[in-house]
C-alpha cells in the first residue's frame, strides 16, 4: 500500500512539472485512497495492544491454560 501511495505522489509531481496546466482531478486525488487505507491499517495496528490488554483484563484465559 505504501508503494502505491508513493507512486501516486510521484505521478502528481511529474504531472505538475509538465507545464502550467493543472493535472486532471483523478490524478490529483489518486493518493487519497492508499493514504486512507494506510491510515485505517495503522490505527488498527496501533490499537491492537490495547485491545489485547482489555481482553486479558476481563478474565479471558490464554489458549492451553488449564481451568482451575
Short mmCIF file of N, CA and C in Angstrom, two decimals:
data_model
loop_
_atom_site.label_atom_id
_atom_site.label_comp_id
_atom_site.label_asym_id
_atom_site.label_seq_id
_atom_site.Cartn_x
_atom_site.Cartn_y
_atom_site.Cartn_z
N UNK A 1 0.82 -1.17 0.00
CA UNK A 1 0.00 0.00 0.00
C UNK A 1 0.88 1.25 0.00
N UNK A 2 1.98 1.20 0.73
CA UNK A 2 2.85 2.38 0.77
C UNK A 2 3.50 2.62 -0.58
N UNK A 3 3.76 1.54 -1.32
CA UNK A 3 4.34 1.71 -2.66
C UNK A 3 3.32 2.39 -3.59
N UNK A 4 2.06 1.98 -3.50
CA UNK A 4 1.01 2.61 -4.32
C UNK A 4 0.88 4.10 -3.99
N UNK A 5 0.92 4.42 -2.70
CA UNK A 5 0.84 5.81 -2.29
C UNK A 5 2.03 6.61 -2.84
N UNK A 6 3.22 6.07 -2.70
CA UNK A 6 4.42 6.75 -3.18
C UNK A 6 4.37 6.97 -4.69
N UNK A 7 3.92 5.96 -5.42
CA UNK A 7 3.84 6.10 -6.88
C UNK A 7 2.82 7.15 -7.31
N UNK A 8 1.70 7.23 -6.62
CA UNK A 8 0.71 8.25 -6.98
C UNK A 8 1.20 9.65 -6.66
N UNK A 9 1.96 9.79 -5.57
CA UNK A 9 2.53 11.10 -5.25
C UNK A 9 3.57 11.49 -6.30
N UNK A 10 4.41 10.55 -6.70
CA UNK A 10 5.40 10.83 -7.74
C UNK A 10 4.71 11.19 -9.04
N UNK A 11 3.62 10.49 -9.39
CA UNK A 11 2.87 10.82 -10.60
C UNK A 11 2.32 12.24 -10.53
N UNK A 12 1.89 12.66 -9.36
CA UNK A 12 1.41 14.03 -9.20
C UNK A 12 2.52 15.05 -9.45
N UNK A 13 3.70 14.80 -8.89
CA UNK A 13 4.82 15.71 -9.10
C UNK A 13 5.22 15.77 -10.57
N UNK A 14 5.23 14.62 -11.23
CA UNK A 14 5.59 14.59 -12.65
C UNK A 14 4.55 15.35 -13.47
N UNK A 15 3.28 15.15 -13.19
CA UNK A 15 2.22 15.83 -13.93
C UNK A 15 2.29 17.35 -13.73
N UNK A 16 2.61 17.77 -12.52
CA UNK A 16 2.70 19.21 -12.26
C UNK A 16 3.94 19.83 -12.87
N UNK A 17 4.99 19.03 -13.07
CA UNK A 17 6.22 19.55 -13.66
C UNK A 17 6.12 19.65 -15.18
N UNK A 18 5.11 19.05 -15.79
CA UNK A 18 4.96 19.06 -17.24
C UNK A 18 4.66 20.45 -17.79
N UNK A 19 4.03 21.27 -17.01
CA UNK A 19 3.71 22.60 -17.52
C UNK A 19 2.74 23.32 -16.60
N UNK A 20 2.29 24.48 -17.04
CA UNK A 20 1.40 25.29 -16.19
C UNK A 20 -0.02 24.74 -16.09
N UNK A 21 -0.38 23.81 -16.96
CA UNK A 21 -1.74 23.27 -16.93
C UNK A 21 -1.95 22.42 -15.68
N UNK A 22 -3.14 22.52 -15.13
CA UNK A 22 -3.50 21.74 -13.94
C UNK A 22 -3.71 20.28 -14.34
N UNK A 23 -3.16 19.31 -13.58
CA UNK A 23 -3.40 17.89 -13.91
C UNK A 23 -4.86 17.53 -13.67
N UNK A 24 -5.31 16.45 -14.28
CA UNK A 24 -6.73 16.05 -14.10
C UNK A 24 -7.03 15.74 -12.64
N UNK A 25 -8.28 15.97 -12.24
CA UNK A 25 -8.65 15.75 -10.83
C UNK A 25 -8.42 14.32 -10.35
N UNK A 26 -8.63 13.32 -11.22
CA UNK A 26 -8.44 11.94 -10.78
C UNK A 26 -7.00 11.68 -10.40
N UNK A 27 -6.06 12.36 -11.07
CA UNK A 27 -4.65 12.20 -10.73
C UNK A 27 -4.31 12.97 -9.46
N UNK A 28 -4.93 14.11 -9.28
CA UNK A 28 -4.68 14.91 -8.09
C UNK A 28 -5.15 14.19 -6.83
N UNK A 29 -6.31 13.54 -6.91
CA UNK A 29 -6.88 12.88 -5.74
C UNK A 29 -6.52 11.40 -5.63
N UNK A 30 -5.73 10.88 -6.56
CA UNK A 30 -5.36 9.46 -6.54
C UNK A 30 -4.64 9.03 -5.26
N UNK A 31 -3.78 9.85 -4.65
CA UNK A 31 -3.10 9.39 -3.43
C UNK A 31 -4.02 9.23 -2.22
N UNK A 32 -5.23 9.75 -2.27
CA UNK A 32 -6.09 9.71 -1.10
C UNK A 32 -6.57 8.31 -0.74
N UNK A 33 -6.83 7.46 -1.72
CA UNK A 33 -7.29 6.10 -1.42
C UNK A 33 -6.20 5.29 -0.70
N UNK A 34 -4.98 5.20 -1.25
CA UNK A 34 -3.96 4.46 -0.49
C UNK A 34 -3.65 5.11 0.86
N UNK A 35 -3.70 6.43 0.92
CA UNK A 35 -3.43 7.11 2.18
C UNK A 35 -4.50 6.77 3.22
N UNK A 36 -5.75 6.73 2.80
CA UNK A 36 -6.83 6.35 3.71
C UNK A 36 -6.69 4.92 4.20
N UNK A 37 -6.32 4.01 3.31
CA UNK A 37 -6.12 2.62 3.72
C UNK A 37 -4.93 2.49 4.67
N UNK A 38 -3.87 3.26 4.41
CA UNK A 38 -2.72 3.26 5.32
C UNK A 38 -3.13 3.79 6.69
N UNK A 39 -3.97 4.80 6.71
CA UNK A 39 -4.44 5.36 7.98
C UNK A 39 -5.25 4.33 8.76
N UNK A 40 -6.18 3.66 8.09
CA UNK A 40 -7.02 2.68 8.77
C UNK A 40 -6.21 1.50 9.31
N UNK A 41 -5.29 0.97 8.49
CA UNK A 41 -4.49 -0.16 8.96
C UNK A 41 -3.53 0.27 10.06
N UNK A 42 -3.01 1.48 9.97
CA UNK A 42 -2.11 1.97 11.01
C UNK A 42 -2.84 2.16 12.32
N UNK A 43 -4.04 2.70 12.28
CA UNK A 43 -4.82 2.86 13.51
C UNK A 43 -5.19 1.51 14.11
N UNK A 44 -5.49 0.54 13.26
CA UNK A 44 -5.80 -0.81 13.74
C UNK A 44 -4.58 -1.41 14.44
N UNK A 45 -3.41 -1.31 13.82
CA UNK A 45 -2.20 -1.85 14.43
C UNK A 45 -1.85 -1.11 15.72
N UNK A 46 -2.13 0.18 15.78
CA UNK A 46 -1.89 0.95 16.98
C UNK A 46 -2.80 0.48 18.12
N UNK A 47 -4.03 0.14 17.80
CA UNK A 47 -5.00 -0.24 18.82
C UNK A 47 -4.86 -1.69 19.27
N UNK A 48 -4.22 -2.54 18.50
CA UNK A 48 -4.13 -3.96 18.84
C UNK A 48 -3.61 -4.24 20.26
N UNK A 49 -2.51 -3.65 20.69
CA UNK A 49 -2.04 -3.96 22.04
C UNK A 49 -3.04 -3.55 23.13
N UNK A 50 -3.74 -2.46 22.93
CA UNK A 50 -4.71 -2.01 23.92
C UNK A 50 -5.93 -2.91 23.94
N UNK A 51 -6.35 -3.39 22.79
CA UNK A 51 -7.48 -4.30 22.74
C UNK A 51 -7.12 -5.63 23.38
N UNK A 52 -5.88 -6.08 23.22
CA UNK A 52 -5.44 -7.32 23.84
C UNK A 52 -5.41 -7.21 25.35
N UNK A 53 -4.98 -6.08 25.88
CA UNK A 53 -4.95 -5.89 27.33
C UNK A 53 -6.36 -5.88 27.91
N UNK A 54 -7.27 -5.27 27.20
CA UNK A 54 -8.65 -5.22 27.69
C UNK A 54 -9.25 -6.62 27.72
N UNK A 55 -8.91 -7.42 26.71
CA UNK A 55 -9.41 -8.78 26.62
C UNK A 55 -8.86 -9.62 27.78
N UNK A 56 -7.59 -9.45 28.11
CA UNK A 56 -6.98 -10.19 29.21
C UNK A 56 -7.56 -9.77 30.55
N UNK A 57 -7.86 -8.52 30.71
CA UNK A 57 -8.35 -7.99 31.97
C UNK A 57 -9.74 -8.52 32.32
N UNK A 58 -10.52 -8.88 31.34
CA UNK A 58 -11.88 -9.33 31.60
C UNK A 58 -11.98 -10.83 31.83
N UNK A 59 -10.90 -11.45 32.23
CA UNK A 59 -10.95 -12.85 32.63
C UNK A 59 -10.72 -13.85 31.54
N UNK A 60 -10.33 -13.43 30.37
CA UNK A 60 -10.07 -14.39 29.30
C UNK A 60 -8.74 -15.09 29.58
N UNK A 61 -8.73 -16.41 29.38
CA UNK A 61 -7.52 -17.18 29.61
C UNK A 61 -6.79 -17.38 28.29
N UNK A 62 -5.50 -17.60 28.38
CA UNK A 62 -4.73 -17.91 27.19
C UNK A 62 -5.08 -19.31 26.75
N UNK A 63 -5.02 -19.59 25.44
CA UNK A 63 -5.31 -20.94 24.97
C UNK A 63 -4.30 -21.93 25.57
N UNK A 64 -4.79 -23.08 25.97
CA UNK A 64 -3.93 -24.10 26.52
C UNK A 64 -3.73 -24.03 28.01
N UNK A 65 -4.30 -23.03 28.66
CA UNK A 65 -4.16 -22.90 30.10
C UNK A 65 -5.22 -23.78 30.77
N UNK A 66 -4.85 -24.53 31.80
CA UNK A 66 -5.84 -25.39 32.47
C UNK A 66 -6.85 -24.56 33.27
N UNK A 67 -8.06 -25.04 33.29
CA UNK A 67 -9.11 -24.35 34.07
C UNK A 67 -8.97 -24.72 35.53
N UNK A 68 -9.12 -23.76 36.41
CA UNK A 68 -8.98 -24.02 37.85
C UNK A 68 -10.33 -23.97 38.50
#
